[in-house]
Amino acid sequence: MNITFRWYGKGNDTVTLDQVKQIPNVKGIVWALHEKPVGDVWSKEEINSEVEYIQAHGFHAEVVESVNVHESIKLGDEQRDQYIENYKQTIRNLSDFGVKVICYNFMPIFDWTRTDLFHPLGDGSTALFYENKKIESIDPIDLFKTVSDSSSLSLPGWEPEKLDQIKSLFKAYEDVTEEKLRENLAYFLQEILPICEECDIKMAIHPDDPPWSIFGLPRIMTGEDDLNQLLAISDSPSHCITFCTGSLGANPRNDMVELAKKFAHKAPFSHIRNVKIYDNGDFIETSHYTPDGSINITGVVKQLSDQNYNGYVRPDHGRHIWDEDCRPGYGLYDRALGIMYLLGLWDAFKSDKTEVK
Ligand code: DNO
């Protein structure tokens, strides 16, 4: 396990790298140029300035999350080739600065979606919450209104420039079936994977979050069948996944220990977090501690340990605890606790295998 911590950049995050330094055993910072409009080439100067800052704090900068994929590529429209060329250039530029893994996703229009960012957990803390009924009751075309009224729908992974285009985007996706979306993903990958191989970079697709269709849009990274279909696209060593327990695990049919057994070897990057799933399918994010949620985090780490997993791992969303004022899900305290839990499990499984005196 190469422990990393996601950080949103100077001036863009409440957490500082000096604080991250005090969490035991964090080796790297997971970063991105969050201000860049999706589709633009990341220049070497911009990359250099971010990487230098991270390295100056004693961390590696080998994992980027995310280089977002332009909707034209997901839609397969006439502009996609230009955006794919831009993406290739960004890959080349990142490789010049030692980047090894690029996390991305292929979710139409929306990235991760929740209905409440500060839902009370009952112990004075709050966490990210997803309520099915609320999503079902929203007409996506009304999203203009709801996005600006943050009380009705929370879209932390939102690319703001999409706000003006939402109607036309929904229109454009009318003809995009799951099969079509998969074809468009395959087209994109077949173009970029040879460049990734030259650059020794792994493309690690992130699962859909939540792992089911929302607002009638197709989703193709929701569970084991999808993972198998994805991997069948190419046997390139650069064609990989991000193993995210919280995203896939929000569907109780996804047994995360089983999935770790089958897919961790194709995951150079893992996000580990817990969620508690209610009987009606709603879910809330909890501490990383296994008994607090529905996902067997202990079993997942055991699997990774059994496989001598040496990929990058980050704790994922945390609760908002001890009155921390932070980006939703991305505070310091609960993610630091999460790391300590992961390290504890990891060391315990390791000592099982070696003689403990
Ligand atoms: C949420 C994250 C996602 C993830 C992207 C990957 O916190 O796990 O936003 O970064 O979906 O492209």
mmCIF file of C-alpha atoms and ligand atoms in Angstrom:
data_model
loop_
_atom_site.group_PDB
_atom_site.id
_atom_site.type_symbol
_atom_site.label_atom_id
_atom_site.label_comp_id
_atom_site.label_asym_id
_atom_site.label_seq_id
_atom_site.Cartn_x
_atom_site.Cartn_y
_atom_site.Cartn_z
ATOM 1 C CA MET A 1 0.000 0.000 0.000
ATOM 2 C CA ASN A 2 1.371 3.335 -1.043
ATOM 3 C CA ILE A 3 -0.744 5.700 1.054
ATOM 4 C CA THR A 4 -1.840 8.921 -0.598
ATOM 5 C CA PHE A 5 -4.088 11.819 0.285
ATOM 6 C CA ARG A 6 -6.292 13.773 -2.102
ATOM 7 C CA TRP A 7 -5.666 17.484 -2.078
ATOM 8 C CA TYR A 8 -7.370 20.192 -4.101
ATOM 9 C CA GLY A 9 -4.482 22.642 -4.403
ATOM 10 C CA LYS A 10 -3.199 25.807 -2.825
ATOM 11 C CA GLY A 11 -6.001 28.234 -2.138
ATOM 12 C CA ASN A 12 -8.543 25.625 -3.105
ATOM 13 C CA ASP A 13 -8.438 23.371 -0.048
ATOM 14 C CA THR A 14 -8.895 23.962 3.662
ATOM 15 C CA VAL A 15 -6.242 21.333 4.368
ATOM 16 C CA THR A 16 -2.560 22.257 4.063
ATOM 17 C CA LEU A 17 0.248 19.950 3.042
ATOM 18 C CA ASP A 18 2.003 20.736 6.325
ATOM 19 C CA GLN A 19 -0.990 19.204 8.070
ATOM 20 C CA VAL A 20 -0.996 16.167 5.809
ATOM 21 C CA LYS A 21 2.675 15.708 6.692
ATOM 22 C CA GLN A 22 1.653 14.912 10.256
ATOM 23 C CA ILE A 23 -0.483 11.921 9.253
ATOM 24 C CA PRO A 24 1.695 8.812 9.540
ATOM 25 C CA ASN A 25 3.015 7.161 6.413
ATOM 26 C CA VAL A 26 1.424 9.347 3.740
ATOM 27 C CA LYS A 27 3.716 9.106 0.747
ATOM 28 C CA GLY A 28 1.971 10.979 -1.996
ATOM 29 C CA ILE A 29 -0.554 13.646 -2.866
ATOM 30 C CA VAL A 30 -3.343 12.889 -5.303
ATOM 31 C CA TRP A 31 -3.817 16.090 -7.253
ATOM 32 C CA ALA A 32 -5.317 17.735 -10.314
ATOM 33 C CA LEU A 33 -5.479 21.121 -11.970
ATOM 34 C CA HIS A 34 -8.969 21.699 -10.675
ATOM 35 C CA GLU A 35 -9.347 25.121 -12.267
ATOM 36 C CA LYS A 36 -8.723 23.889 -15.818
ATOM 37 C CA PRO A 37 -11.776 23.748 -18.066
ATOM 38 C CA VAL A 38 -12.427 20.167 -19.071
ATOM 39 C CA GLY A 39 -10.888 19.366 -22.440
ATOM 40 C CA ASP A 40 -8.026 21.891 -22.316
ATOM 41 C CA VAL A 41 -4.427 20.698 -22.497
ATOM 42 C CA TRP A 42 -2.610 20.846 -19.145
ATOM 43 C CA SER A 43 0.559 22.772 -19.931
ATOM 44 C CA LYS A 44 3.968 21.763 -18.648
ATOM 45 C CA GLU A 45 4.319 25.050 -16.774
ATOM 46 C CA GLU A 46 1.061 24.494 -14.902
ATOM 47 C CA ILE A 47 1.930 20.899 -14.119
ATOM 48 C CA ASN A 48 5.413 21.815 -13.016
ATOM 49 C CA SER A 49 4.250 24.429 -10.562
ATOM 50 C CA GLU A 50 1.807 22.020 -8.864
ATOM 51 C CA VAL A 51 4.238 19.095 -8.798
ATOM 52 C CA GLU A 52 7.085 21.227 -7.453
ATOM 53 C CA TYR A 53 4.915 22.485 -4.628
ATOM 54 C CA ILE A 54 3.853 18.951 -3.688
ATOM 55 C CA GLN A 55 7.387 17.574 -3.888
ATOM 56 C CA ALA A 56 8.753 20.481 -1.869
ATOM 57 C CA HIS A 57 6.605 19.150 0.973
ATOM 58 C CA GLY A 58 8.227 15.741 0.709
ATOM 59 C CA PHE A 59 5.426 13.962 -1.166
ATOM 60 C CA HIS A 60 5.348 12.261 -4.534
ATOM 61 C CA ALA A 61 2.878 13.492 -7.132
ATOM 62 C CA GLU A 62 2.487 10.255 -9.083
ATOM 63 C CA VAL A 63 -1.310 10.060 -9.077
ATOM 64 C CA VAL A 64 -3.650 12.499 -10.787
ATOM 65 C CA GLU A 65 -7.367 12.485 -10.060
ATOM 66 C CA SER A 66 -8.855 13.348 -12.417
ATOM 67 C CA VAL A 67 -8.141 14.356 -15.955
ATOM 68 C CA ASN A 68 -11.794 14.713 -16.809
ATOM 69 C CA VAL A 69 -13.085 13.476 -20.134
ATOM 70 C CA HIS A 70 -14.923 15.967 -22.308
ATOM 71 C CA GLU A 71 -18.597 15.229 -23.010
ATOM 72 C CA SER A 72 -17.815 15.184 -26.761
ATOM 73 C CA ILE A 73 -15.715 12.073 -26.201
ATOM 74 C CA LYS A 74 -18.440 10.398 -24.156
ATOM 75 C CA LEU A 75 -21.037 11.375 -26.738
ATOM 76 C CA GLY A 76 -18.808 10.426 -29.657
ATOM 77 C CA ASP A 77 -19.662 13.620 -31.542
ATOM 78 C CA GLU A 78 -17.687 15.294 -34.314
ATOM 79 C CA GLN A 79 -15.437 17.205 -31.934
ATOM 80 C CA ARG A 80 -14.216 14.171 -30.074
ATOM 81 C CA ASP A 81 -11.016 13.684 -32.079
ATOM 82 C CA GLN A 82 -9.798 17.157 -31.209
ATOM 83 C CA TYR A 83 -10.480 16.535 -27.518
ATOM 84 C CA ILE A 84 -8.748 13.168 -27.697
ATOM 85 C CA GLU A 85 -5.682 14.876 -29.187
ATOM 86 C CA ASN A 86 -5.727 17.329 -26.273
ATOM 87 C CA TYR A 87 -6.010 14.448 -23.830
ATOM 88 C CA LYS A 88 -3.004 12.726 -25.410
ATOM 89 C CA GLN A 89 -0.959 15.888 -25.039
ATOM 90 C CA THR A 90 -1.936 16.151 -21.373
ATOM 91 C CA ILE A 91 -0.845 12.533 -20.850
ATOM 92 C CA ARG A 92 2.536 13.275 -22.441
ATOM 93 C CA ASN A 93 2.985 16.412 -20.392
ATOM 94 C CA LEU A 94 2.092 14.635 -17.157
ATOM 95 C CA SER A 95 4.518 11.831 -17.872
ATOM 96 C CA ASP A 96 7.354 14.357 -18.092
ATOM 97 C CA PHE A 97 6.774 15.058 -14.408
ATOM 98 C CA GLY A 98 6.716 11.461 -13.226
ATOM 99 C CA VAL A 99 2.959 10.876 -13.142
ATOM 100 C CA LYS A 100 2.185 7.141 -13.128
ATOM 101 C CA VAL A 101 -1.592 6.901 -12.760
ATOM 102 C CA ILE A 102 -4.408 8.982 -14.196
ATOM 103 C CA CYS A 103 -7.822 8.451 -12.666
ATOM 104 C CA TYR A 104 -10.810 9.376 -14.829
ATOM 105 C CA ASN A 105 -14.457 8.486 -15.126
ATOM 106 C CA PHE A 106 -16.928 8.015 -17.949
ATOM 107 C CA MET A 107 -20.159 9.147 -16.307
ATOM 108 C CA PRO A 108 -22.377 11.229 -18.607
ATOM 109 C CA ILE A 109 -22.885 14.843 -17.467
ATOM 110 C CA PHE A 110 -22.564 14.223 -13.730
ATOM 111 C CA ASP A 111 -19.692 13.083 -11.588
ATOM 112 C CA TRP A 112 -20.529 11.775 -8.107
ATOM 113 C CA THR A 113 -23.923 12.833 -6.878
ATOM 114 C CA ARG A 114 -25.414 13.212 -3.401
ATOM 115 C CA THR A 115 -28.637 14.770 -2.152
ATOM 116 C CA ASP A 116 -27.285 16.165 1.110
ATOM 117 C CA LEU A 117 -23.704 17.100 1.870
ATOM 118 C CA PHE A 118 -24.115 17.602 5.593
ATOM 119 C CA HIS A 119 -26.508 14.927 6.780
ATOM 120 C CA PRO A 120 -26.460 14.359 10.561
ATOM 121 C CA LEU A 121 -25.076 11.014 11.620
ATOM 122 C CA GLY A 122 -26.509 11.233 15.114
ATOM 123 C CA ASP A 123 -23.247 11.720 16.988
ATOM 124 C CA GLY A 124 -22.836 15.396 16.175
ATOM 125 C CA SER A 125 -20.962 14.729 12.939
ATOM 126 C CA THR A 126 -22.345 15.054 9.425
ATOM 127 C CA ALA A 127 -21.649 13.189 6.210
ATOM 128 C CA LEU A 128 -22.600 12.863 2.556
ATOM 129 C CA PHE A 129 -25.991 11.306 1.976
ATOM 130 C CA TYR A 130 -27.876 9.947 -1.040
ATOM 131 C CA GLU A 131 -31.652 9.699 -1.084
ATOM 132 C CA ASN A 132 -33.198 7.847 -4.004
ATOM 133 C CA LYS A 133 -36.607 9.516 -3.780
ATOM 134 C CA LYS A 134 -35.121 12.943 -3.991
ATOM 135 C CA ILE A 135 -33.189 12.124 -7.145
ATOM 136 C CA GLU A 136 -36.242 10.453 -8.673
ATOM 137 C CA SER A 137 -38.377 13.494 -7.938
ATOM 138 C CA ILE A 138 -36.090 15.917 -9.764
ATOM 139 C CA ASP A 139 -36.702 16.678 -13.409
ATOM 140 C CA PRO A 140 -33.186 16.921 -14.780
ATOM 141 C CA ILE A 141 -34.181 19.676 -17.152
ATOM 142 C CA ASP A 142 -35.022 21.787 -14.099
ATOM 143 C CA LEU A 143 -31.482 21.356 -12.915
ATOM 144 C CA PHE A 144 -30.740 24.966 -13.825
ATOM 145 C CA LYS A 145 -32.751 25.947 -10.836
ATOM 146 C CA THR A 146 -31.818 23.146 -8.502
ATOM 147 C CA VAL A 147 -28.094 23.427 -9.054
ATOM 148 C CA SER A 148 -28.092 27.077 -8.079
ATOM 149 C CA ASP A 149 -30.315 26.258 -5.126
ATOM 150 C CA SER A 150 -27.846 24.056 -3.338
ATOM 151 C CA SER A 151 -30.399 22.983 -0.756
ATOM 152 C CA SER A 152 -32.237 20.813 -3.276
ATOM 153 C CA LEU A 153 -29.430 18.887 -4.889
ATOM 154 C CA SER A 154 -25.768 18.695 -4.137
ATOM 155 C CA LEU A 155 -23.334 18.194 -6.934
ATOM 156 C CA PRO A 156 -19.854 18.392 -5.499
ATOM 157 C CA GLY A 157 -18.271 16.856 -8.569
ATOM 158 C CA TRP A 158 -19.939 19.338 -10.879
ATOM 159 C CA GLU A 159 -18.041 21.083 -13.663
ATOM 160 C CA PRO A 160 -19.574 24.586 -13.442
ATOM 161 C CA GLU A 161 -19.246 25.291 -17.145
ATOM 162 C CA LYS A 162 -21.867 22.612 -17.760
ATOM 163 C CA LEU A 163 -24.569 24.642 -16.077
ATOM 164 C CA ASP A 164 -25.401 26.609 -19.217
ATOM 165 C CA GLN A 165 -25.405 23.544 -21.411
ATOM 166 C CA ILE A 166 -27.467 21.159 -19.378
ATOM 167 C CA LYS A 167 -30.524 21.159 -21.634
ATOM 168 C CA SER A 168 -28.538 20.534 -24.779
ATOM 169 C CA LEU A 169 -26.455 17.891 -23.030
ATOM 170 C CA PHE A 170 -29.531 15.936 -22.025
ATOM 171 C CA LYS A 171 -30.811 16.248 -25.587
ATOM 172 C CA ALA A 172 -27.487 14.991 -26.950
ATOM 173 C CA TYR A 173 -27.583 11.943 -24.674
ATOM 174 C CA GLU A 174 -31.074 10.940 -25.806
ATOM 175 C CA ASP A 175 -29.624 8.564 -28.397
ATOM 176 C CA VAL A 176 -26.730 7.300 -26.314
ATOM 177 C CA THR A 177 -27.472 3.822 -25.054
ATOM 178 C CA GLU A 178 -25.182 1.905 -22.710
ATOM 179 C CA GLU A 179 -23.849 0.060 -25.708
ATOM 180 C CA LYS A 180 -23.075 3.288 -27.524
ATOM 181 C CA LEU A 181 -21.388 4.740 -24.437
ATOM 182 C CA ARG A 182 -19.234 1.624 -24.208
ATOM 183 C CA GLU A 183 -18.266 1.976 -27.855
ATOM 184 C CA ASN A 184 -17.291 5.571 -27.235
ATOM 185 C CA LEU A 185 -15.200 4.533 -24.257
ATOM 186 C CA ALA A 186 -13.500 1.851 -26.356
ATOM 187 C CA TYR A 187 -12.781 4.370 -29.128
ATOM 188 C CA PHE A 188 -11.217 6.770 -26.620
ATOM 189 C CA LEU A 189 -9.123 4.046 -24.985
ATOM 190 C CA GLN A 190 -7.884 2.613 -28.254
ATOM 191 C CA GLU A 191 -6.625 6.066 -29.151
ATOM 192 C CA ILE A 192 -4.934 6.919 -25.881
ATOM 193 C CA LEU A 193 -3.634 3.592 -24.551
ATOM 194 C CA PRO A 194 -0.666 3.384 -26.952
ATOM 195 C CA ILE A 195 0.423 6.842 -25.758
ATOM 196 C CA CYS A 196 0.013 5.734 -22.131
ATOM 197 C CA GLU A 197 2.178 2.702 -22.779
ATOM 198 C CA GLU A 198 4.907 4.866 -24.297
ATOM 199 C CA CYS A 199 4.661 7.162 -21.281
ATOM 200 C CA ASP A 200 4.421 4.369 -18.684
ATOM 201 C CA ILE A 201 1.145 5.755 -17.396
ATOM 202 C CA LYS A 202 -1.852 3.744 -16.269
ATOM 203 C CA MET A 203 -5.384 4.949 -16.983
ATOM 204 C CA ALA A 204 -7.538 3.946 -14.024
ATOM 205 C CA ILE A 205 -11.246 4.359 -14.673
ATOM 206 C CA HIS A 206 -13.316 5.217 -11.626
ATOM 207 C CA PRO A 207 -16.615 3.400 -11.090
ATOM 208 C CA ASP A 208 -19.904 5.248 -11.357
ATOM 209 C CA ASP A 209 -21.117 6.864 -8.177
ATOM 210 C CA PRO A 210 -23.779 5.902 -7.322
ATOM 211 C CA PRO A 211 -23.404 2.673 -9.307
ATOM 212 C CA TRP A 212 -26.702 2.893 -11.171
ATOM 213 C CA SER A 213 -28.291 5.107 -13.772
ATOM 214 C CA ILE A 214 -29.547 8.495 -12.593
ATOM 215 C CA PHE A 215 -31.837 10.860 -14.525
ATOM 216 C CA GLY A 216 -32.190 8.246 -17.256
ATOM 217 C CA LEU A 217 -28.550 8.617 -18.322
ATOM 218 C CA PRO A 218 -26.567 5.509 -19.234
ATOM 219 C CA ARG A 219 -23.946 4.230 -16.810
ATOM 220 C CA ILE A 220 -21.473 1.480 -17.603
ATOM 221 C CA MET A 221 -19.206 1.075 -14.565
ATOM 222 C CA THR A 222 -21.576 -0.255 -11.957
ATOM 223 C CA GLY A 223 -20.469 -3.777 -10.990
ATOM 224 C CA GLU A 224 -18.737 -6.992 -11.916
ATOM 225 C CA ASP A 225 -20.256 -7.448 -15.392
ATOM 226 C CA ASP A 226 -19.325 -3.918 -16.325
ATOM 227 C CA LEU A 227 -15.799 -4.395 -15.037
ATOM 228 C CA ASN A 228 -15.435 -7.519 -17.134
ATOM 229 C CA GLN A 229 -16.753 -5.781 -20.227
ATOM 230 C CA LEU A 230 -14.434 -2.885 -19.575
ATOM 231 C CA LEU A 231 -11.361 -5.051 -19.252
ATOM 232 C CA ALA A 232 -12.293 -6.917 -22.426
ATOM 233 C CA ILE A 233 -11.782 -3.684 -24.387
ATOM 234 C CA SER A 234 -8.003 -4.028 -24.313
ATOM 235 C CA ASP A 235 -5.260 -6.081 -22.737
ATOM 236 C CA SER A 236 -2.920 -3.124 -22.592
ATOM 237 C CA PRO A 237 -1.064 -2.939 -19.268
ATOM 238 C CA SER A 238 -2.105 0.713 -19.172
ATOM 239 C CA HIS A 239 -5.798 -0.205 -19.187
ATOM 240 C CA CYS A 240 -6.757 -0.289 -15.516
ATOM 241 C CA ILE A 241 -9.370 0.568 -12.933
ATOM 242 C CA THR A 242 -9.613 2.592 -9.765
ATOM 243 C CA PHE A 243 -10.932 0.230 -7.125
ATOM 244 C CA CYS A 244 -13.390 2.353 -5.147
ATOM 245 C CA THR A 245 -15.120 0.520 -2.307
ATOM 246 C CA GLY A 246 -17.572 3.302 -1.531
ATOM 247 C CA SER A 247 -18.802 3.847 -5.077
ATOM 248 C CA LEU A 248 -19.338 0.221 -6.068
ATOM 249 C CA GLY A 249 -20.246 -0.746 -2.523
ATOM 250 C CA ALA A 250 -23.303 1.529 -2.447
ATOM 251 C CA ASN A 251 -25.036 -1.299 -4.305
ATOM 252 C CA PRO A 252 -25.320 -4.192 -1.833
ATOM 253 C CA ARG A 253 -25.112 -6.674 -4.713
ATOM 254 C CA ASN A 254 -21.487 -5.650 -5.149
ATOM 255 C CA ASP A 255 -19.540 -7.734 -2.657
ATOM 256 C CA MET A 256 -16.425 -5.626 -2.261
ATOM 257 C CA VAL A 257 -14.281 -8.404 -0.823
ATOM 258 C CA GLU A 258 -15.093 -10.612 -3.821
ATOM 259 C CA LEU A 259 -14.466 -7.752 -6.196
ATOM 260 C CA ALA A 260 -11.133 -7.005 -4.512
ATOM 261 C CA LYS A 261 -10.214 -10.650 -4.982
ATOM 262 C CA LYS A 262 -11.019 -10.500 -8.683
ATOM 263 C CA PHE A 263 -9.984 -7.012 -9.703
ATOM 264 C CA ALA A 264 -7.369 -5.552 -7.345
ATOM 265 C CA HIS A 265 -4.585 -6.779 -9.615
ATOM 266 C CA LYS A 266 -5.944 -4.473 -12.333
ATOM 267 C CA ALA A 267 -6.178 -1.519 -9.944
ATOM 268 C CA PRO A 268 -3.037 0.563 -9.496
ATOM 269 C CA PHE A 269 -5.141 2.919 -7.385
ATOM 270 C CA SER A 270 -7.732 2.232 -4.674
ATOM 271 C CA HIS A 271 -10.143 4.437 -2.768
ATOM 272 C CA ILE A 272 -11.167 2.891 0.506
ATOM 273 C CA ARG A 273 -14.189 4.116 2.456
ATOM 274 C CA ASN A 274 -17.339 2.815 4.053
ATOM 275 C CA VAL A 275 -21.030 3.550 3.454
ATOM 276 C CA LYS A 276 -24.085 2.507 5.385
ATOM 277 C CA ILE A 277 -26.894 1.322 3.132
ATOM 278 C CA TYR A 278 -30.468 1.609 4.394
ATOM 279 C CA ASP A 279 -33.227 -0.891 3.614
ATOM 280 C CA ASN A 280 -34.750 1.477 1.039
ATOM 281 C CA GLY A 281 -31.431 1.771 -0.822
ATOM 282 C CA ASP A 282 -30.486 5.242 0.425
ATOM 283 C CA PHE A 283 -26.976 5.464 1.783
ATOM 284 C CA ILE A 284 -24.797 7.610 4.005
ATOM 285 C CA GLU A 285 -21.035 7.736 4.239
ATOM 286 C CA THR A 286 -19.664 6.665 7.599
ATOM 287 C CA SER A 287 -16.276 6.420 9.235
ATOM 288 C CA HIS A 288 -13.932 3.898 7.627
ATOM 289 C CA TYR A 289 -14.407 1.525 10.587
ATOM 290 C CA THR A 290 -16.031 -1.707 9.308
ATOM 291 C CA PRO A 291 -18.816 -2.015 11.929
ATOM 292 C CA ASP A 292 -19.980 1.553 11.213
ATOM 293 C CA GLY A 293 -21.096 0.793 7.659
ATOM 294 C CA SER A 294 -22.210 -1.915 5.264
ATOM 295 C CA ILE A 295 -18.864 -2.587 3.607
ATOM 296 C CA ASN A 296 -16.384 -5.069 4.941
ATOM 297 C CA ILE A 297 -13.364 -2.775 4.919
ATOM 298 C CA THR A 298 -11.436 -5.292 7.024
ATOM 299 C CA GLY A 299 -12.055 -8.003 4.426
ATOM 300 C CA VAL A 300 -11.058 -5.693 1.578
ATOM 301 C CA VAL A 301 -7.754 -4.786 3.251
ATOM 302 C CA LYS A 302 -7.167 -8.468 3.995
ATOM 303 C CA GLN A 303 -7.617 -9.216 0.302
ATOM 304 C CA LEU A 304 -5.187 -6.476 -0.654
ATOM 305 C CA SER A 305 -2.727 -7.783 1.910
ATOM 306 C CA ASP A 306 -3.083 -11.359 0.636
ATOM 307 C CA GLN A 307 -2.253 -10.090 -2.834
ATOM 308 C CA ASN A 308 0.710 -8.048 -1.546
ATOM 309 C CA TYR A 309 -0.998 -5.072 -3.059
ATOM 310 C CA ASN A 310 1.489 -2.332 -3.845
ATOM 311 C CA GLY A 311 -0.837 0.154 -5.541
ATOM 312 C CA TYR A 312 -1.646 3.651 -4.410
ATOM 313 C CA VAL A 313 -4.365 3.793 -1.768
ATOM 314 C CA ARG A 314 -6.210 6.748 -0.431
ATOM 315 C CA PRO A 315 -8.788 7.055 2.284
ATOM 316 C CA ASP A 316 -11.875 8.447 0.670
ATOM 317 C CA HIS A 317 -14.622 10.761 1.801
ATOM 318 C CA GLY A 318 -14.701 11.357 5.486
ATOM 319 C CA ARG A 319 -17.350 12.646 7.824
ATOM 320 C CA HIS A 320 -17.217 16.231 9.030
ATOM 321 C CA ILE A 321 -16.146 15.877 12.644
ATOM 322 C CA TRP A 322 -14.888 18.058 15.493
ATOM 323 C CA ASP A 323 -16.566 21.083 13.878
ATOM 324 C CA GLU A 324 -14.218 21.051 10.933
ATOM 325 C CA ASP A 325 -15.132 23.470 8.190
ATOM 326 C CA CYS A 326 -13.981 21.816 4.986
ATOM 327 C CA ARG A 327 -14.850 20.729 1.478
ATOM 328 C CA PRO A 328 -17.685 18.207 1.695
ATOM 329 C CA GLY A 329 -16.157 14.797 2.322
ATOM 330 C CA TYR A 330 -12.607 16.095 2.104
ATOM 331 C CA GLY A 331 -11.673 17.306 5.566
ATOM 332 C CA LEU A 332 -8.496 16.480 7.396
ATOM 333 C CA TYR A 333 -9.645 14.764 10.564
ATOM 334 C CA ASP A 334 -11.798 11.878 9.469
ATOM 335 C CA ARG A 335 -9.586 11.010 6.538
ATOM 336 C CA ALA A 336 -6.600 10.983 8.912
ATOM 337 C CA LEU A 337 -8.533 8.585 11.148
ATOM 338 C CA GLY A 338 -9.315 6.528 8.055
ATOM 339 C CA ILE A 339 -5.630 6.257 7.217
ATOM 340 C CA MET A 340 -4.805 5.092 10.741
ATOM 341 C CA TYR A 341 -7.466 2.402 10.467
ATOM 342 C CA LEU A 342 -6.134 1.216 7.111
ATOM 343 C CA LEU A 343 -2.579 1.150 8.435
ATOM 344 C CA GLY A 344 -3.674 -0.760 11.531
ATOM 345 C CA LEU A 345 -5.439 -3.400 9.478
ATOM 346 C CA TRP A 346 -2.569 -3.629 7.050
ATOM 347 C CA ASP A 347 0.035 -4.107 9.759
ATOM 348 C CA ALA A 348 -2.093 -6.625 11.601
ATOM 349 C CA PHE A 349 -2.471 -8.762 8.479
ATOM 350 C CA LYS A 350 1.212 -8.444 7.773
ATOM 351 C CA SER A 351 2.148 -9.591 11.247
ATOM 352 C CA ASP A 352 -0.185 -12.569 10.790
ATOM 353 C CA LYS A 353 2.115 -13.706 8.023
ATOM 354 C CA THR A 354 5.380 -13.006 9.762
ATOM 355 C CA GLU A 355 6.418 -14.281 13.151
ATOM 356 C CA VAL A 356 5.315 -11.872 15.886
ATOM 357 C CA LYS A 357 7.606 -11.962 18.833
HETATM 358 C C1 DNO B 1 -15.439 11.636 -5.382
HETATM 359 C C2 DNO B 1 -14.477 11.052 -6.289
HETATM 360 C C3 DNO B 1 -14.861 11.225 -7.718
HETATM 361 C C4 DNO B 1 -13.726 10.826 -8.588
HETATM 362 C C5 DNO B 1 -14.013 10.903 -10.037
HETATM 363 C C6 DNO B 1 -12.929 10.210 -10.805
HETATM 364 O O1 DNO B 1 -15.053 12.035 -4.349
HETATM 365 O O2 DNO B 1 -14.184 9.747 -5.971
HETATM 366 O O3 DNO B 1 -15.146 12.588 -7.968
HETATM 367 O O4 DNO B 1 -12.646 11.658 -8.343
HETATM 368 O O5 DNO B 1 -15.223 10.349 -10.348
HETATM 369 O O6 DNO B 1 -12.919 10.691 -12.089
#
